[in-house]
PDB file of C-alpha atoms in Angstrom:
ATOM      1  CA  MET K 126      -4.804 -24.001   7.098  1.00 84.00           C
ATOM      2  CA  THR K 127      -2.589 -22.057   4.734  1.00 92.00           C
ATOM      3  CA  LEU K 128      -0.428 -19.224   6.048  1.00 93.00           C
ATOM      4  CA  LEU K 129      -2.847 -16.679   4.575  1.00 92.00           C
ATOM      5  CA  GLU K 130      -5.828 -18.390   6.213  1.00 91.00           C
ATOM      6  CA  GLU K 131      -4.000 -18.366   9.547  1.00 91.00           C
ATOM      7  CA  LEU K 132      -3.274 -14.648   9.146  1.00 92.00           C
ATOM      8  CA  LEU K 133      -6.876 -13.813   8.256  1.00 89.00           C
ATOM      9  CA  ALA K 134      -8.044 -15.786  11.290  1.00 86.00           C
ATOM     10  CA  LEU K 135      -6.178 -13.315  13.497  1.00 86.00           C
ATOM     11  CA  ASN K 136      -8.832 -10.777  12.525  1.00 78.00           C
ATOM     12  CA  GLY K 137     -10.980 -12.633  15.042  1.00 68.00           C
ATOM     13  CA  LEU K 138     -10.194  -9.723  17.351  1.00 63.00           C
ATOM     14  CA  LEU K 139     -12.822  -7.746  15.430  1.00 56.00           C
ATOM     15  CA  ALA K 140     -15.427 -10.302  16.454  1.00 56.00           C
ATOM     16  CA  GLY K 141     -14.266 -10.191  20.059  1.00 62.00           C
ATOM     17  CA  THR K 142     -12.934 -13.746  20.020  1.00 70.00           C
ATOM     18  CA  ILE K 143      -9.343 -12.852  21.001  1.00 74.00           C
ATOM     19  CA  SER K 144      -7.735  -9.951  22.865  1.00 78.00           C
ATOM     20  CA  LYS K 145      -5.248  -7.471  21.402  1.00 80.00           C
ATOM     21  CA  GLN K 146      -2.471  -9.011  23.485  1.00 81.00           C
ATOM     22  CA  GLU K 147      -3.285 -12.536  22.347  1.00 82.00           C
ATOM     23  CA  ARG K 148      -3.451 -11.430  18.721  1.00 85.00           C
ATOM     24  CA  GLY K 149      -0.035  -9.806  19.096  1.00 83.00           C
ATOM     25  CA  ARG K 150       1.452 -13.032  20.478  1.00 85.00           C
ATOM     26  CA  ARG K 151      -0.139 -15.138  17.763  1.00 88.00           C
ATOM     27  CA  PHE K 152       0.954 -12.707  15.055  1.00 91.00           C
ATOM     28  CA  GLU K 153       4.545 -12.828  16.310  1.00 89.00           C
ATOM     29  CA  ARG K 154       4.506 -16.641  16.159  1.00 90.00           C
ATOM     30  CA  TRP K 155       2.963 -16.472  12.684  1.00 94.00           C
ATOM     31  CA  LEU K 156       5.690 -14.097  11.452  1.00 94.00           C
ATOM     32  CA  TYR K 157       8.462 -16.404  12.572  1.00 92.00           C
ATOM     33  CA  LYS K 158       6.768 -19.314  10.832  1.00 94.00           C
ATOM     34  CA  LEU K 159       6.731 -17.103   7.706  1.00 95.00           C
ATOM     35  CA  PHE K 160      10.444 -16.333   8.102  1.00 94.00           C
ATOM     36  CA  ASP K 161      11.326 -19.992   8.691  1.00 93.00           C
ATOM     37  CA  MET K 162       9.470 -21.056   5.547  1.00 93.00           C
ATOM     38  CA  ALA K 163      11.579 -18.533   3.602  1.00 93.00           C
ATOM     39  CA  GLY K 164      14.755 -20.112   4.980  1.00 92.00           C
ATOM     40  CA  MET K 165      15.741 -17.053   7.001  1.00 92.00           C
ATOM     41  CA  GLN K 166      17.797 -17.142  10.169  1.00 89.00           C
ATOM     42  CA  SER K 167      15.606 -15.405  12.723  1.00 89.00           C
ATOM     43  CA  ARG K 168      15.766 -14.448  16.373  1.00 86.00           C
ATOM     44  CA  THR K 169      12.650 -13.658  18.368  1.00 80.00           C
ATOM     45  CA  ALA K 170      12.091 -10.580  20.529  1.00 76.00           C
ATOM     46  CA  TYR K 171      14.935  -9.516  22.805  1.00 74.00           C
ATOM     47  CA  ARG K 172      15.641  -6.548  25.050  1.00 71.00           C
ATOM     48  CA  PRO K 173      19.004  -4.788  24.887  1.00 72.00           C
ATOM     49  CA  LYS K 174      19.553  -2.318  27.711  1.00 62.00           C
ATOM     50  CA  GLY K 175      17.055   0.536  27.488  1.00 62.00           C
ATOM     51  CA  GLU K 176      15.109  -0.693  24.435  1.00 71.00           C
ATOM     52  CA  GLU K 177      13.007  -3.487  23.011  1.00 74.00           C
ATOM     53  CA  ILE K 178      13.531  -5.217  19.655  1.00 76.00           C
ATOM     54  CA  ASP K 179      10.759  -7.367  18.152  1.00 84.00           C
ATOM     55  CA  GLY K 180      13.314  -9.628  16.473  1.00 90.00           C
ATOM     56  CA  SER K 181      16.139  -9.901  13.976  1.00 93.00           C
ATOM     57  CA  LEU K 182      16.789 -11.704  10.683  1.00 94.00           C
ATOM     58  CA  PHE K 183      19.770 -12.702   8.582  1.00 92.00           C
ATOM     59  CA  HIS K 184      19.232 -13.056   4.823  1.00 90.00           C
ATOM     60  CA  LEU K 185      21.435 -12.715   1.721  1.00 85.00           C
ATOM     61  CA  GLY K 186      24.323 -11.412   3.799  1.00 89.00           C
ATOM     62  CA  HIS K 187      22.212  -8.658   5.373  1.00 91.00           C
ATOM     63  CA  ARG K 188      21.194  -8.267   8.996  1.00 93.00           C
ATOM     64  CA  PHE K 189      17.764  -6.873   9.737  1.00 96.00           C
ATOM     65  CA  LEU K 190      16.027  -5.611  12.845  1.00 95.00           C
ATOM     66  CA  LEU K 191      12.269  -6.133  13.021  1.00 95.00           C
ATOM     67  CA  GLU K 192       9.402  -4.042  14.390  1.00 94.00           C
ATOM     68  CA  ALA K 193       5.822  -5.278  13.894  1.00 93.00           C
ATOM     69  CA  LYS K 194       2.632  -3.392  14.808  1.00 92.00           C
ATOM     70  CA  TRP K 195      -0.986  -4.458  14.652  1.00 91.00           C
ATOM     71  CA  TRP K 196      -2.863  -1.613  16.282  1.00 89.00           C
ATOM     72  CA  THR K 197      -6.441  -0.420  16.173  1.00 85.00           C
ATOM     73  CA  ASP K 198      -5.240   2.957  14.861  1.00 90.00           C
ATOM     74  CA  SER K 199      -2.802   3.640  12.035  1.00 94.00           C
ATOM     75  CA  VAL K 200       0.894   4.009  12.828  1.00 96.00           C
ATOM     76  CA  PRO K 201       2.221   7.610  13.091  1.00 96.00           C
ATOM     77  CA  ALA K 202       5.578   8.871  11.859  1.00 96.00           C
ATOM     78  CA  SER K 203       6.835   9.098  15.465  1.00 97.00           C
ATOM     79  CA  SER K 204       6.741   5.294  15.816  1.00 96.00           C
ATOM     80  CA  ILE K 205       8.806   4.858  12.659  1.00 97.00           C
ATOM     81  CA  TYR K 206      11.306   7.499  13.840  1.00 95.00           C
ATOM     82  CA  GLN K 207      11.620   5.727  17.196  1.00 95.00           C
ATOM     83  CA  PHE K 208      12.427   2.446  15.464  1.00 95.00           C
ATOM     84  CA  LYS K 209      14.841   4.185  13.099  1.00 96.00           C
ATOM     85  CA  GLY K 210      16.686   5.468  16.160  1.00 94.00           C
ATOM     86  CA  LYS K 211      17.212   1.864  17.284  1.00 93.00           C
ATOM     87  CA  VAL K 212      18.552   0.913  13.847  1.00 95.00           C
ATOM     88  CA  ASP K 213      20.857   3.965  13.788  1.00 94.00           C
ATOM     89  CA  GLY K 214      22.444   2.733  17.008  1.00 93.00           C
ATOM     90  CA  LYS K 215      23.452  -0.650  15.549  1.00 93.00           C
ATOM     91  CA  LEU K 216      26.299  -1.761  13.288  1.00 92.00           C
ATOM     92  CA  VAL K 217      26.599   0.221  10.051  1.00 93.00           C
ATOM     93  CA  GLY K 218      24.725  -1.655   7.344  1.00 93.00           C
ATOM     94  CA  THR K 219      21.946  -2.884   9.621  1.00 96.00           C
ATOM     95  CA  ILE K 220      18.533  -2.505   7.952  1.00 97.00           C
ATOM     96  CA  GLY K 221      15.246  -2.052   9.790  1.00 97.00           C
ATOM     97  CA  LEU K 222      12.053  -3.778   8.675  1.00 97.00           C
ATOM     98  CA  PHE K 223       8.925  -2.030   9.976  1.00 97.00           C
ATOM     99  CA  ILE K 224       5.641  -3.916   9.535  1.00 96.00           C
ATOM    100  CA  SER K 225       2.285  -2.231  10.123  1.00 96.00           C
ATOM    101  CA  MET K 226      -0.854  -4.338   9.820  1.00 94.00           C
ATOM    102  CA  SER K 227      -2.950  -1.253  10.605  1.00 91.00           C
ATOM    103  CA  ASP K 228      -1.582   0.980   7.837  1.00 92.00           C
ATOM    104  CA  TYR K 229       0.245   4.281   8.355  1.00 96.00           C
ATOM    105  CA  SER K 230      -1.266   7.618   9.313  1.00 93.00           C
ATOM    106  CA  PRO K 231      -1.637  10.257   6.568  1.00 87.00           C
ATOM    107  CA  ASP K 232       1.728  11.870   5.704  1.00 91.00           C
ATOM    108  CA  ALA K 233       3.649   9.489   8.034  1.00 95.00           C
ATOM    109  CA  VAL K 234       5.582   7.795   5.244  1.00 97.00           C
ATOM    110  CA  ASP K 235       6.218  11.054   3.380  1.00 95.00           C
ATOM    111  CA  ALA K 236       7.618  12.529   6.607  1.00 94.00           C
ATOM    112  CA  VAL K 237      10.141   9.687   6.910  1.00 94.00           C
ATOM    113  CA  ARG K 238      11.029   9.853   3.212  1.00 95.00           C
ATOM    114  CA  VAL K 239      12.701  13.249   3.634  1.00 90.00           C
ATOM    115  CA  GLY K 240      15.386  11.813   5.928  1.00 81.00           C
ATOM    116  CA  LYS K 241      18.976  11.749   4.710  1.00 76.00           C
ATOM    117  CA  THR K 242      19.759   8.182   5.799  1.00 87.00           C
ATOM    118  CA  LEU K 243      17.768   5.327   4.302  1.00 92.00           C
ATOM    119  CA  ASN K 244      18.021   2.314   6.606  1.00 96.00           C
ATOM    120  CA  VAL K 245      14.372   1.355   7.239  1.00 97.00           C
ATOM    121  CA  ILE K 246      12.014  -0.401   4.821  1.00 98.00           C
ATOM    122  CA  LEU K 247       8.259  -0.290   5.384  1.00 98.00           C
ATOM    123  CA  PHE K 248       5.710  -3.076   4.922  1.00 98.00           C
ATOM    124  CA  ASP K 249       1.929  -2.935   5.133  1.00 97.00           C
ATOM    125  CA  ARG K 250      -0.834  -5.533   5.403  1.00 95.00           C
ATOM    126  CA  ARG K 251      -0.920  -6.125   1.638  1.00 95.00           C
ATOM    127  CA  ASP K 252       2.802  -6.874   1.602  1.00 97.00           C
ATOM    128  CA  ILE K 253       2.454  -9.401   4.411  1.00 97.00           C
ATOM    129  CA  GLU K 254      -0.561 -11.085   2.837  1.00 95.00           C
ATOM    130  CA  ALA K 255       1.430 -11.337  -0.410  1.00 95.00           C
ATOM    131  CA  ALA K 256       4.381 -12.774   1.522  1.00 96.00           C
ATOM    132  CA  SER K 257       2.134 -15.578   2.757  1.00 95.00           C
ATOM    133  CA  ARG K 258       1.636 -16.543  -0.918  1.00 93.00           C
ATOM    134  CA  ASP K 259       4.935 -15.691  -2.645  1.00 94.00           C
ATOM    135  CA  GLY K 260       7.253 -16.011   0.360  1.00 95.00           C
ATOM    136  CA  PHE K 261       8.695 -13.294   2.595  1.00 96.00           C
ATOM    137  CA  ASP K 262      12.025 -13.547   0.804  1.00 96.00           C
ATOM    138  CA  ALA K 263      10.387 -12.563  -2.520  1.00 95.00           C
ATOM    139  CA  VAL K 264       8.677  -9.527  -0.981  1.00 97.00           C
ATOM    140  CA  LEU K 265      11.821  -8.478   0.894  1.00 97.00           C
ATOM    141  CA  GLU K 266      14.031  -8.755  -2.189  1.00 95.00           C
ATOM    142  CA  PHE K 267      11.511  -6.698  -4.216  1.00 96.00           C
ATOM    143  CA  LYS K 268      11.595  -3.961  -1.588  1.00 97.00           C
ATOM    144  CA  LEU K 269      15.363  -4.077  -1.124  1.00 96.00           C
ATOM    145  CA  ARG K 270      15.872  -3.592  -4.854  1.00 95.00           C
ATOM    146  CA  ALA K 271      13.458  -0.636  -4.821  1.00 96.00           C
ATOM    147  CA  ALA K 272      15.398   0.928  -1.945  1.00 96.00           C
ATOM    148  CA  VAL K 273      18.753   0.411  -3.685  1.00 95.00           C
ATOM    149  CA  GLU K 274      17.703   1.493  -7.180  1.00 95.00           C
ATOM    150  CA  GLU K 275      15.154   4.227  -6.426  1.00 95.00           C
ATOM    151  CA  GLY K 276      15.825   5.189  -2.813  1.00 95.00           C
ATOM    152  CA  GLU K 277      12.227   4.284  -1.911  1.00 96.00           C
ATOM    153  CA  ILE K 278      11.377   3.126   1.639  1.00 97.00           C
ATOM    154  CA  PHE K 279       7.861   1.966   0.759  1.00 97.00           C
ATOM    155  CA  ALA K 280       7.413   0.211  -2.572  1.00 97.00           C
ATOM    156  CA  PRO K 281       4.151  -1.792  -2.556  1.00 96.00           C
ATOM    157  CA  TYR K 282       4.878  -5.350  -3.602  1.00 96.00           C
ATOM    158  CA  LEU K 283       3.657  -6.292  -7.070  1.00 90.00           C
ATOM    159  CA  GLN K 284       2.854  -9.993  -7.154  1.00 82.00           C
ATOM    160  CA  GLU K 285       4.808 -12.118  -9.581  1.00 72.00           C
ATOM    161  CA  SER K 286       1.620 -13.202 -11.345  1.00 65.00           C
ATOM    162  CA  ALA K 287       0.837  -9.555 -12.189  1.00 67.00           C
ATOM    163  CA  ARG K 288       4.188  -8.574 -13.685  1.00 66.00           C
ATOM    164  CA  ASP K 289       3.930 -10.048 -17.176  1.00 66.00           C
ATOM    165  CA  VAL K 290       0.436  -8.980 -18.225  1.00 64.00           C
ATOM    166  CA  PRO K 291       0.884  -6.404 -21.046  1.00 62.00           C
ATOM    167  CA  ARG K 292      -2.732  -5.144 -20.979  1.00 67.00           C
ATOM    168  CA  GLU K 293      -2.874  -4.781 -17.220  1.00 87.00           C
ATOM    169  CA  LEU K 294      -3.527  -1.424 -15.587  1.00 94.00           C
ATOM    170  CA  ILE K 295      -1.343  -0.576 -12.605  1.00 95.00           C
ATOM    171  CA  VAL K 296      -3.236   2.142 -10.740  1.00 97.00           C
ATOM    172  CA  LEU K 297      -1.095   4.021  -8.219  1.00 97.00           C
ATOM    173  CA  VAL K 298      -2.885   6.091  -5.587  1.00 97.00           C
ATOM    174  CA  GLU K 299      -1.797   7.891  -2.447  1.00 96.00           C
ATOM    175  CA  GLY K 300      -3.366   5.784   0.309  1.00 95.00           C
ATOM    176  CA  PRO K 301      -5.197   2.570   1.257  1.00 94.00           C
ATOM    177  CA  LYS K 302      -8.649   4.177   1.185  1.00 94.00           C
ATOM    178  CA  ASP K 303      -7.922   5.410  -2.337  1.00 95.00           C
ATOM    179  CA  VAL K 304      -7.181   1.779  -3.248  1.00 96.00           C
ATOM    180  CA  ALA K 305     -10.613   0.826  -1.887  1.00 96.00           C
ATOM    181  CA  ILE K 306     -12.230   3.534  -4.048  1.00 97.00           C
ATOM    182  CA  VAL K 307     -10.476   2.360  -7.223  1.00 97.00           C
ATOM    183  CA  GLU K 308     -11.381  -1.271  -6.514  1.00 97.00           C
ATOM    184  CA  ALA K 309     -15.040  -0.403  -5.906  1.00 97.00           C
ATOM    185  CA  PHE K 310     -15.284   1.622  -9.120  1.00 98.00           C
ATOM    186  CA  ALA K 311     -13.487  -1.113 -11.086  1.00 97.00           C
ATOM    187  CA  GLU K 312     -16.149  -3.523  -9.866  1.00 97.00           C
ATOM    188  CA  ARG K 313     -18.850  -1.155 -11.146  1.00 97.00           C
ATOM    189  CA  PHE K 314     -17.057  -0.729 -14.484  1.00 97.00           C
ATOM    190  CA  ARG K 315     -17.336  -4.485 -15.058  1.00 96.00           C
ATOM    191  CA  GLU K 316     -21.107  -4.105 -14.943  1.00 95.00           C
ATOM    192  CA  TYR K 317     -20.750  -2.024 -18.126  1.00 95.00           C
ATOM    193  CA  ASN K 318     -17.839  -3.956 -19.634  1.00 96.00           C
ATOM    194  CA  PRO K 319     -17.310  -7.557 -18.455  1.00 96.00           C
ATOM    195  CA  ASP K 320     -14.148  -7.656 -20.596  1.00 95.00           C
ATOM    196  CA  ALA K 321     -12.518  -4.699 -18.852  1.00 95.00           C
ATOM    197  CA  PRO K 322      -8.726  -5.121 -18.681  1.00 93.00           C
ATOM    198  CA  PRO K 323      -7.178  -6.651 -15.563  1.00 92.00           C
ATOM    199  CA  TYR K 324      -5.831  -4.170 -13.047  1.00 93.00           C
ATOM    200  CA  VAL K 325      -3.946  -3.818  -9.780  1.00 93.00           C
ATOM    201  CA  ALA K 326      -4.431  -0.849  -7.429  1.00 96.00           C
ATOM    202  CA  LEU K 327      -1.458  -0.009  -5.205  1.00 96.00           C
ATOM    203  CA  PRO K 328      -0.871   2.698  -2.568  1.00 97.00           C
ATOM    204  CA  SER K 329       2.286   4.822  -2.531  1.00 97.00           C
ATOM    205  CA  MET K 330       1.564   6.059   1.022  1.00 96.00           C
ATOM    206  CA  GLY K 331       1.772   9.722   0.105  1.00 95.00           C
ATOM    207  CA  LEU K 332       2.412  12.021  -2.830  1.00 95.00           C
ATOM    208  CA  GLY K 333       6.108  12.392  -1.998  1.00 95.00           C
ATOM    209  CA  GLY K 334       7.040   8.894  -3.141  1.00 95.00           C
ATOM    210  CA  ILE K 335       4.515   8.194  -5.864  1.00 97.00           C
ATOM    211  CA  ALA K 336       6.937   8.935  -8.727  1.00 96.00           C
ATOM    212  CA  ARG K 337       9.624   6.646  -7.260  1.00 96.00           C
ATOM    213  CA  VAL K 338       7.031   3.927  -6.724  1.00 97.00           C
ATOM    214  CA  ALA K 339       5.985   4.363 -10.370  1.00 97.00           C
ATOM    215  CA  ALA K 340       9.624   3.940 -11.419  1.00 96.00           C
ATOM    216  CA  VAL K 341       9.890   0.744  -9.370  1.00 96.00           C
ATOM    217  CA  ILE K 342       6.723  -0.681 -10.933  1.00 94.00           C
ATOM    218  CA  ALA K 343       7.744   0.413 -14.457  1.00 94.00           C
ATOM    219  CA  SER K 344      10.983  -1.556 -14.158  1.00 92.00           C
ATOM    220  CA  ARG K 345       9.108  -4.737 -13.280  1.00 90.00           C
ATOM    221  CA  THR K 346       6.013  -4.836 -15.473  1.00 88.00           C
ATOM    222  CA  GLU K 347       4.813  -4.272 -19.023  1.00 84.00           C
ATOM    223  CA  GLY K 348       1.485  -2.981 -17.746  1.00 88.00           C
ATOM    224  CA  ARG K 349       0.137   0.541 -18.228  1.00 92.00           C
ATOM    225  CA  ILE K 350       0.792   2.759 -15.216  1.00 96.00           C
ATOM    226  CA  VAL K 351      -1.941   5.150 -14.125  1.00 97.00           C
ATOM    227  CA  ILE K 352      -1.396   7.660 -11.304  1.00 98.00           C
ATOM    228  CA  VAL K 353      -4.427   9.102  -9.491  1.00 97.00           C
ATOM    229  CA  VAL K 354      -3.695  11.850  -6.949  1.00 96.00           C
ATOM    230  CA  ASP K 355      -5.468  14.622  -5.043  1.00 94.00           C
ATOM    231  CA  SER K 356      -5.063  18.281  -5.980  1.00 91.00           C
ATOM    232  CA  ASP K 357      -3.799  19.285  -2.516  1.00 82.00           C
ATOM    233  CA  ARG K 358      -1.193  21.635  -4.003  1.00 84.00           C
ATOM    234  CA  GLY K 359      -3.544  22.971  -6.656  1.00 87.00           C
ATOM    235  CA  GLN K 360      -4.112  21.409 -10.056  1.00 90.00           C
ATOM    236  CA  ARG K 361      -1.136  22.952 -11.853  1.00 92.00           C
ATOM    237  CA  ASP K 362       1.361  22.712  -8.987  1.00 95.00           C
ATOM    238  CA  THR K 363       0.457  19.073  -8.377  1.00 95.00           C
ATOM    239  CA  SER K 364       0.830  18.295 -12.078  1.00 95.00           C
ATOM    240  CA  ASP K 365       4.194  20.080 -12.281  1.00 95.00           C
ATOM    241  CA  TYR K 366       5.475  18.331  -9.153  1.00 95.00           C
ATOM    242  CA  VAL K 367       4.510  14.795 -10.161  1.00 96.00           C
ATOM    243  CA  THR K 368       5.598  15.252 -13.792  1.00 96.00           C
ATOM    244  CA  SER K 369       9.002  16.584 -12.778  1.00 96.00           C
ATOM    245  CA  GLN K 370       9.507  13.671 -10.379  1.00 95.00           C
ATOM    246  CA  LEU K 371       8.458  11.067 -12.949  1.00 96.00           C
ATOM    247  CA  GLY K 372      11.221  11.924 -15.400  1.00 93.00           C
ATOM    248  CA  ASP K 373      11.244   9.282 -18.145  1.00 95.00           C
ATOM    249  CA  VAL K 374       8.637   7.040 -16.497  1.00 96.00           C
ATOM    250  CA  ASP K 375       5.645   6.609 -18.816  1.00 95.00           C
ATOM    251  CA  ALA K 376       2.447   7.074 -16.816  1.00 96.00           C
ATOM    252  CA  ASP K 377      -1.026   8.556 -17.234  1.00 96.00           C
ATOM    253  CA  LEU K 378      -1.696  11.224 -14.594  1.00 96.00           C
ATOM    254  CA  PHE K 379      -5.139  11.946 -13.144  1.00 96.00           C
ATOM    255  CA  ILE K 380      -5.459  14.830 -10.674  1.00 95.00           C
ATOM    256  CA  VAL K 381      -8.840  14.795  -8.931  1.00 94.00           C
ATOM    257  CA  LYS K 382     -10.162  17.961  -7.311  1.00 88.00           C
ATOM    258  CA  PRO K 383     -10.221  18.069  -4.347  1.00 86.00           C
ATOM    259  CA  GLY K 384      -9.464  14.340  -4.102  1.00 88.00           C
ATOM    260  CA  VAL K 385     -10.483  10.942  -5.457  1.00 92.00           C
ATOM    261  CA  GLU K 386     -13.085  10.731  -2.686  1.00 92.00           C
ATOM    262  CA  ALA K 387     -15.018  13.400  -4.632  1.00 92.00           C
ATOM    263  CA  TRP K 388     -15.962  10.699  -7.146  1.00 94.00           C
ATOM    264  CA  MET K 389     -17.936   8.977  -4.391  1.00 92.00           C
ATOM    265  CA  GLY K 390     -19.667  12.227  -3.437  1.00 88.00           C
ATOM    266  CA  VAL K 391     -17.552  13.003  -0.352  1.00 87.00           C
ATOM    267  CA  GLN K 392     -16.215  16.563  -0.237  1.00 75.00           C
ATOM    268  CA  SER K 393     -15.012  16.793   3.366  1.00 77.00           C
ATOM    269  CA  VAL K 394     -11.704  15.292   4.525  1.00 74.00           C
ATOM    270  CA  HIS K 395     -13.269  14.762   7.953  1.00 78.00           C
ATOM    271  CA  GLU K 396     -16.178  12.846   6.410  1.00 85.00           C
ATOM    272  CA  PHE K 397     -13.795  10.723   4.336  1.00 87.00           C
ATOM    273  CA  ARG K 398     -11.797   9.733   7.429  1.00 83.00           C
ATOM    274  CA  ASN K 399     -14.954   8.216   8.904  1.00 88.00           C
ATOM    275  CA  HIS K 400     -15.267   5.774   6.002  1.00 91.00           C
ATOM    276  CA  ASN K 401     -13.746   2.306   5.881  1.00 90.00           C
ATOM    277  CA  THR K 402     -13.373  -0.163   3.026  1.00 91.00           C
ATOM    278  CA  ARG K 403     -16.838  -1.602   3.552  1.00 92.00           C
ATOM    279  CA  SER K 404     -18.651   1.751   3.677  1.00 95.00           C
ATOM    280  CA  ILE K 405     -16.689   3.015   0.646  1.00 96.00           C
ATOM    281  CA  ARG K 406     -17.787  -0.005  -1.365  1.00 96.00           C
ATOM    282  CA  ARG K 407     -21.401   0.369  -0.226  1.00 95.00           C
ATOM    283  CA  LEU K 408     -21.483   4.067  -1.138  1.00 95.00           C
ATOM    284  CA  ILE K 409     -20.000   3.515  -4.605  1.00 97.00           C
ATOM    285  CA  GLN K 410     -22.514   0.753  -5.299  1.00 96.00           C
ATOM    286  CA  GLN K 411     -25.240   3.416  -4.993  1.00 95.00           C
ATOM    287  CA  ILE K 412     -23.651   5.983  -7.335  1.00 96.00           C
ATOM    288  CA  ASP K 413     -25.296   6.903 -10.628  1.00 95.00           C
ATOM    289  CA  MET K 414     -22.263   6.272 -12.831  1.00 95.00           C
ATOM    290  CA  ALA K 415     -23.706   7.916 -15.945  1.00 94.00           C
ATOM    291  CA  ALA K 416     -24.597  11.061 -14.021  1.00 94.00           C
ATOM    292  CA  LEU K 417     -21.092  11.240 -12.560  1.00 95.00           C
ATOM    293  CA  ALA K 418     -19.607  10.826 -16.038  1.00 94.00           C
ATOM    294  CA  ARG K 419     -21.742  13.696 -17.350  1.00 92.00           C
ATOM    295  CA  THR K 420     -20.379  16.125 -14.768  1.00 92.00           C
ATOM    296  CA  ASP K 421     -16.764  14.951 -14.346  1.00 93.00           C
ATOM    297  CA  PRO K 422     -14.499  14.738 -17.440  1.00 92.00           C
ATOM    298  CA  GLY K 423     -11.696  13.204 -15.341  1.00 92.00           C
ATOM    299  CA  PHE K 424     -13.953  10.372 -14.266  1.00 95.00           C
ATOM    300  CA  ARG K 425     -14.953   9.785 -17.902  1.00 94.00           C
ATOM    301  CA  ARG K 426     -11.261   9.497 -18.818  1.00 94.00           C
ATOM    302  CA  PHE K 427     -10.667   7.084 -15.957  1.00 96.00           C
ATOM    303  CA  ALA K 428     -13.656   4.919 -16.926  1.00 96.00           C
ATOM    304  CA  ALA K 429     -12.354   4.802 -20.501  1.00 96.00           C
ATOM    305  CA  LEU K 430      -9.207   3.047 -19.246  1.00 96.00           C
ATOM    306  CA  PHE K 431     -11.480   0.153 -18.313  1.00 96.00           C
ATOM    307  CA  GLY K 432     -13.150   0.236 -21.730  1.00 95.00           C
ATOM    308  CA  VAL K 433     -16.262   2.015 -20.451  1.00 96.00           C
ATOM    309  CA  GLU K 434     -17.765   4.934 -22.365  1.00 93.00           C
ATOM    310  CA  PHE K 435     -21.050   6.434 -21.263  1.00 87.00           C
ATOM    311  CA  LEU K 436     -23.808   7.284 -23.711  1.00 69.00           C
ATOM    312  CA  GLY K 437     -23.406  10.768 -25.173  1.00 59.00           C
ATOM    313  CA  HIS K 438     -19.751  11.067 -24.187  1.00 48.00           C
ATOM    314  CA  THR K 439     -16.493   9.988 -25.775  1.00 46.00           C
ATOM    315  CA  SER K 440     -13.034  10.174 -24.270  1.00 44.00           C
TER     316      SER K 440
END
């Protein structure tokens, strides 16, 4: 089995074939295999007085502390703060690596972004899956550079194979469920245009860092950057905020009222929280795309990026 196949097999918990505790043990062993294949000097979990550390790494002259979570629920800001406290108590220059296989709760990453000291870098499931293909060292170095150059604690890894495609669309959204929405609509767009341009959808984990994430991506790809965000602050205020943060970064901005979930017919935040990737995809498969285009100019503009124009409308 490849590393990625081994990782995906750990999802057997969902089928009831392994317990949470057993998955945690297997995931820890898998991570250290990943680190070893990247040539990193690693130490497994240890327990200094009064705390617990999942492990440590040494790479490129840097020392890292590790925290890895694979929970049923998403990780809240409090868990990241707790880990940051451990890193703060170590030698100056120590960097924390926080891995969440269950994503982060809404606003958790934005809450940590406002801190004055940047010494923790965040990884999600997509980063770890990419690391199983490109190597953990490649993903880590990508994220370290983003932290140094842009001050960003969560920069979603852009695979090497996607960085030199001039026609590619890089769609930045706020969260993982927004990624699922974009991917489901992109699949529908190919029904209308099989030659739609290639794309990658990436989460910024909150509005607060989306401009810095865009800057990171812009420095590493020739693709066209598209930002799709909710109008939480109001249409104008959201536009002013994101535009001011973008600076010289060239990106197309889409502000969806009240949020991108509206394109799939969901108006309630509570209702949206009850959806997962599978139900999002199923719901979007049932949408009348032409009818949505007739009533939503923003959606028409977005579809046009994929080379799709609906009868009776031009972008």
